[in-house]
Short mmCIF file of C-alpha atoms in Angstrom, two decimals:
data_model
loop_
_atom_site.label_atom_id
_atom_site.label_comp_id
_atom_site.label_asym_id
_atom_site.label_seq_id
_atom_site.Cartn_x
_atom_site.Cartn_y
_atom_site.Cartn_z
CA UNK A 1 99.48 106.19 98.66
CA UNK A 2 100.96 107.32 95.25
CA UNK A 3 100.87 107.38 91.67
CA UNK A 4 103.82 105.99 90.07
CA UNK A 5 104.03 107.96 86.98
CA UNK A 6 106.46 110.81 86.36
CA UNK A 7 103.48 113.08 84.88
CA UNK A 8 99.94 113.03 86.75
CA UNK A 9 98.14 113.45 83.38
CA UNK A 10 96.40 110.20 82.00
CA UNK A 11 95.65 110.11 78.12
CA UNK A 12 92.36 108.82 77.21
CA UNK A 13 92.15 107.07 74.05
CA UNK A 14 88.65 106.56 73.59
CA UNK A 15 87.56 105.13 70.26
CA UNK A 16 91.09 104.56 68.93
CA UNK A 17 91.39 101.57 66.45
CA UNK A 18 94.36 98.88 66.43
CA UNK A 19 95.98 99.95 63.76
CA UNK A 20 96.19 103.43 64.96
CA UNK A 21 96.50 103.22 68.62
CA UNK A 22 100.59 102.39 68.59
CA UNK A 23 101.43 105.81 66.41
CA UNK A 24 99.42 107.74 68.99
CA UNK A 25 101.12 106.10 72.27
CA UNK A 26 104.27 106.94 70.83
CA UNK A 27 103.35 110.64 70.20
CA UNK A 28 101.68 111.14 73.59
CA UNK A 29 105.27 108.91 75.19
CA UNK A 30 107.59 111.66 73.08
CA UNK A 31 105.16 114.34 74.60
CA UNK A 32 106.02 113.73 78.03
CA UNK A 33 103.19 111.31 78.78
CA UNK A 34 103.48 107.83 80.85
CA UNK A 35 99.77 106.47 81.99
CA UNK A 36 97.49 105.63 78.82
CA UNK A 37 94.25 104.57 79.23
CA UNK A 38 92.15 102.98 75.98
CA UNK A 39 88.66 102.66 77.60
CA UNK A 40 86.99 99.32 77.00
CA UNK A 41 84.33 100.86 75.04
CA UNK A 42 86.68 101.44 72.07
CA UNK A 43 87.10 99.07 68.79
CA UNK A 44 88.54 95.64 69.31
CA UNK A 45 90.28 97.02 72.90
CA UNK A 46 91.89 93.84 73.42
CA UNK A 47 94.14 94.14 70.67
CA UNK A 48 95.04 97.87 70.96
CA UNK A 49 95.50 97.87 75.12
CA UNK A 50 97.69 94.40 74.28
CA UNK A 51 99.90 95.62 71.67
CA UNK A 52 100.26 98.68 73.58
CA UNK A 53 101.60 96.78 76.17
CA UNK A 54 103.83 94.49 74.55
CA UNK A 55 105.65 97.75 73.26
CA UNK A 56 105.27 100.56 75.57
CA UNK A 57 104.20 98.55 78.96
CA UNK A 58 107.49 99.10 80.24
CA UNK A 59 107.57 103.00 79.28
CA UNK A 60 104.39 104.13 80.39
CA UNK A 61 101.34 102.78 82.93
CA UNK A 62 98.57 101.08 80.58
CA UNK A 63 95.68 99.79 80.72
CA UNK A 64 91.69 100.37 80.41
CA UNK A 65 88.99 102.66 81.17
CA UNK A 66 85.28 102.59 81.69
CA UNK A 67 86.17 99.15 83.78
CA UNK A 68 82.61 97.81 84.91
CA UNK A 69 83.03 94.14 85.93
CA UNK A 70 85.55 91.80 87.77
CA UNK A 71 85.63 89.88 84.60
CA UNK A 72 87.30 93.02 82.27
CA UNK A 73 89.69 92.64 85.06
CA UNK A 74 90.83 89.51 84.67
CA UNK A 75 90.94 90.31 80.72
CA UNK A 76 92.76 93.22 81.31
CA UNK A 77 95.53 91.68 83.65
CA UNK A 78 95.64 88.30 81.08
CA UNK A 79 97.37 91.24 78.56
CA UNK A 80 99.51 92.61 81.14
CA UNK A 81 97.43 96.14 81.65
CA UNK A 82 98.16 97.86 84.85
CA UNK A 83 96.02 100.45 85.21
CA UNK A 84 92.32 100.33 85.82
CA UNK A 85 89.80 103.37 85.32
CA UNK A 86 86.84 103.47 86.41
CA UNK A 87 83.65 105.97 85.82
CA UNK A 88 81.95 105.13 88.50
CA UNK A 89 82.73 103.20 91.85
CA UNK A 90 82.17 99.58 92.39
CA UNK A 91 83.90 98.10 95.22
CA UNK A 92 83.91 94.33 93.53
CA UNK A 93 85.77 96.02 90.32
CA UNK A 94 88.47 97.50 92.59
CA UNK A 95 89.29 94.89 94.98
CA UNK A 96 90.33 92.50 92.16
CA UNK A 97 92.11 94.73 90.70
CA UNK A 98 93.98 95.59 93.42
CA UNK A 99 94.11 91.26 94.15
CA UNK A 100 95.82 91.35 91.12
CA UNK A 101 98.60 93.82 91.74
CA UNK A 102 97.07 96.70 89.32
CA UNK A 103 97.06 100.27 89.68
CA UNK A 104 93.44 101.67 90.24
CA UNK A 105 91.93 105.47 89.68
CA UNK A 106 88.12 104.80 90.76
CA UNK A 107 85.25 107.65 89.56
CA UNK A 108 83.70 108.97 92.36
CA UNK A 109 81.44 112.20 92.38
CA UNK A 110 80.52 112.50 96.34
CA UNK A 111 81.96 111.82 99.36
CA UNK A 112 80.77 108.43 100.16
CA UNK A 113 82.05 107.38 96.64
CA UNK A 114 85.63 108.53 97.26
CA UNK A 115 85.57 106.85 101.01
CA UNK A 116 83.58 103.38 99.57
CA UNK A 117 86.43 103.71 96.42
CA UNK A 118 89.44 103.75 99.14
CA UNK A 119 88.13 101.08 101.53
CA UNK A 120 88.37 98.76 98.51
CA UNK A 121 91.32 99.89 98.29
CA UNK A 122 91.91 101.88 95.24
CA UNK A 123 95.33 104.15 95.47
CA UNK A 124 93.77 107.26 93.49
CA UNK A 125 90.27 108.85 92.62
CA UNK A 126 89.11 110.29 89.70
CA UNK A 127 86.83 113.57 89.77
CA UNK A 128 83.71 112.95 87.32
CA UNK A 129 82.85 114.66 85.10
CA UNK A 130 85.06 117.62 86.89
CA UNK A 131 83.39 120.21 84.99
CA UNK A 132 80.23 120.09 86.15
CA UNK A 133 81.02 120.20 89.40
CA UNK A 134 84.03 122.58 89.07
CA UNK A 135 86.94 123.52 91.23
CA UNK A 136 85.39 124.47 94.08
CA UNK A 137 83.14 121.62 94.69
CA UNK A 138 86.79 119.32 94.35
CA UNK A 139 88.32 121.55 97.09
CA UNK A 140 86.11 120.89 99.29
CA UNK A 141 85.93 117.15 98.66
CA UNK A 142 89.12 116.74 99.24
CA UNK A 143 89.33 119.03 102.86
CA UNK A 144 87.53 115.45 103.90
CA UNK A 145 90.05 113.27 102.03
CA UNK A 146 93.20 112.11 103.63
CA UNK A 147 95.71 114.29 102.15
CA UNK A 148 98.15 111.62 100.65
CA UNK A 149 95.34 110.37 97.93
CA UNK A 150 96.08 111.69 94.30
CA UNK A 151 92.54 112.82 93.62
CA UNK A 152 92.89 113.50 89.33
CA UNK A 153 90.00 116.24 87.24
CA UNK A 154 88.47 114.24 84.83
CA UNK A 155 85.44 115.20 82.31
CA UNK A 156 86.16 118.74 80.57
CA UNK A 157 89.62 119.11 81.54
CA UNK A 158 91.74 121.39 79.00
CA UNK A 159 95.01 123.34 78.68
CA UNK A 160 93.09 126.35 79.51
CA UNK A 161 91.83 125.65 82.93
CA UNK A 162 94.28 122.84 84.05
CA UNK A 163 95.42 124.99 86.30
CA UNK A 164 92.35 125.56 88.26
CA UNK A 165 92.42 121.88 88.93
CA UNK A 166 95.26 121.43 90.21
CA UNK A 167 94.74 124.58 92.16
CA UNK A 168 91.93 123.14 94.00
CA UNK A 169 94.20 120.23 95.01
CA UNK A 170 94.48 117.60 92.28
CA UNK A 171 97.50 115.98 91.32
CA UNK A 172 96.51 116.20 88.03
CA UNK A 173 94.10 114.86 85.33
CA UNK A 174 92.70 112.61 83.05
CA UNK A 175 92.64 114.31 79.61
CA UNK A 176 89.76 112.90 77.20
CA UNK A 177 88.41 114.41 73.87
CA UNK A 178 90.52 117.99 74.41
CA UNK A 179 93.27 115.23 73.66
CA UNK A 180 92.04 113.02 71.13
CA UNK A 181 89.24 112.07 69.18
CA UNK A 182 88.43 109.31 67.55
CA UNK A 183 89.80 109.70 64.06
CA UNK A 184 91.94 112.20 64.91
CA UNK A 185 95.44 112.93 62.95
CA UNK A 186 98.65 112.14 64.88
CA UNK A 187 99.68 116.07 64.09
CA UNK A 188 96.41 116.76 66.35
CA UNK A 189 97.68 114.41 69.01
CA UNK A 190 101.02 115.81 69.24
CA UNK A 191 99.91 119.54 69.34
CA UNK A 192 97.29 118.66 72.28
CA UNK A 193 99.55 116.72 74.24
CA UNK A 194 102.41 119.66 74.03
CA UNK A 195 99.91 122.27 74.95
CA UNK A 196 98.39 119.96 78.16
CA UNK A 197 102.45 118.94 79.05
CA UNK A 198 103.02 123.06 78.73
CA UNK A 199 100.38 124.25 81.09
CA UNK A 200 101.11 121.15 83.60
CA UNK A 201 104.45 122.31 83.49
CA UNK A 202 103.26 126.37 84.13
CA UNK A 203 100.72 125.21 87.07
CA UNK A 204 103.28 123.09 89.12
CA UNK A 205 106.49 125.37 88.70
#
């Protein structure tokens, strides 16, 4: 398995509006970044994840979070999204996204979530939340894992302990409000994503 970005880091958008969503790609795509995810609990999502697409789709890896049904999947792949995030694991959700040629990164806390998540064949598993479990608990998830699945911290990730994270074994992480926050000024955006790009960058070398 692998994940087909250059950086393992995955921007969550989360409450971003259409007509800011574009100035915000483009900061996080100067930044470094190449997998966005808007999660389908945002503001008129179809329009942000589809414009997004039309103009960065063949830059970076987008598409939605917080995925729940096979039906957002069909939305999703109708605007040309081709990544699929889920918080939780739901074997119906993954298989047709996988049917339909996407790239999925299935929440999973335990380990019959991660096993039930790769049986329906999803090619990477998010960590959530990460925090409350910690490093620790991720290490020794993944000493059960086969070894070529990019397992990504998400839920409370930051610049600060980034590192511990992918100490423990993750290939990286899915950065949500540390990154942005609804509302938030581009400036804001662009300092965040240099700071998470920086301490990737100090962790890996």
């Amino acid at each position: 398995m692998s994940w087909n970005t250059e950086l393992p880091l995955i921007a969550i958008l989360r409450g971003i509006l259409p007509q800011e969503a574009g100035a915000h790609v483009q900061t996080l795509l100067a930044a470094g970044f190449d997998a966005i995810e808007i999660p389908l609990n945002s503001p008129d999502w179809r329009q942000s994840i589809g414009d997004a697409v039309r103009t960065f789709g063949d830059r970076a890896l987008i598409g939605a979070g917080t995925v729940l049904q096979p039906s957002q999947v069909d939305e999703l792949a109708a605007l040309g999204a081709k990544l699929v995030v889920t918080p939780n694991t739901q074997p119906a959700v993954i298989r047709r996204a996988v049917a339909l040629g996407m790239t999925v990164c299935a929440g999973c806390a335990t380990a019959s979530e991660a096993f039930n998540a790769l049986d329906a064949g999803a090619q990477a598993l998010k960590i959530f939340p990460s925090v409350s479990f910690g490093p620790d608990y991720i290490k020794a998830l993944k000493a059960v894992l086969p070894p070529q699945v990019p397992v990504f911290a998400v839920g409370g990730i930051t610049p600060e302990n980034l590192h511990r994270y992918l100490a423990a074994g993750c290939v990286g992480a899915g950065l949500g409000s540390d990154l942005y926050r609804a509302g938030q000024p581009l400036e804001r955006t662009a300092h965040q994503a240099a700071a998470f790009v920086r301490a990737y960058k100090e962790a890996t070398k």
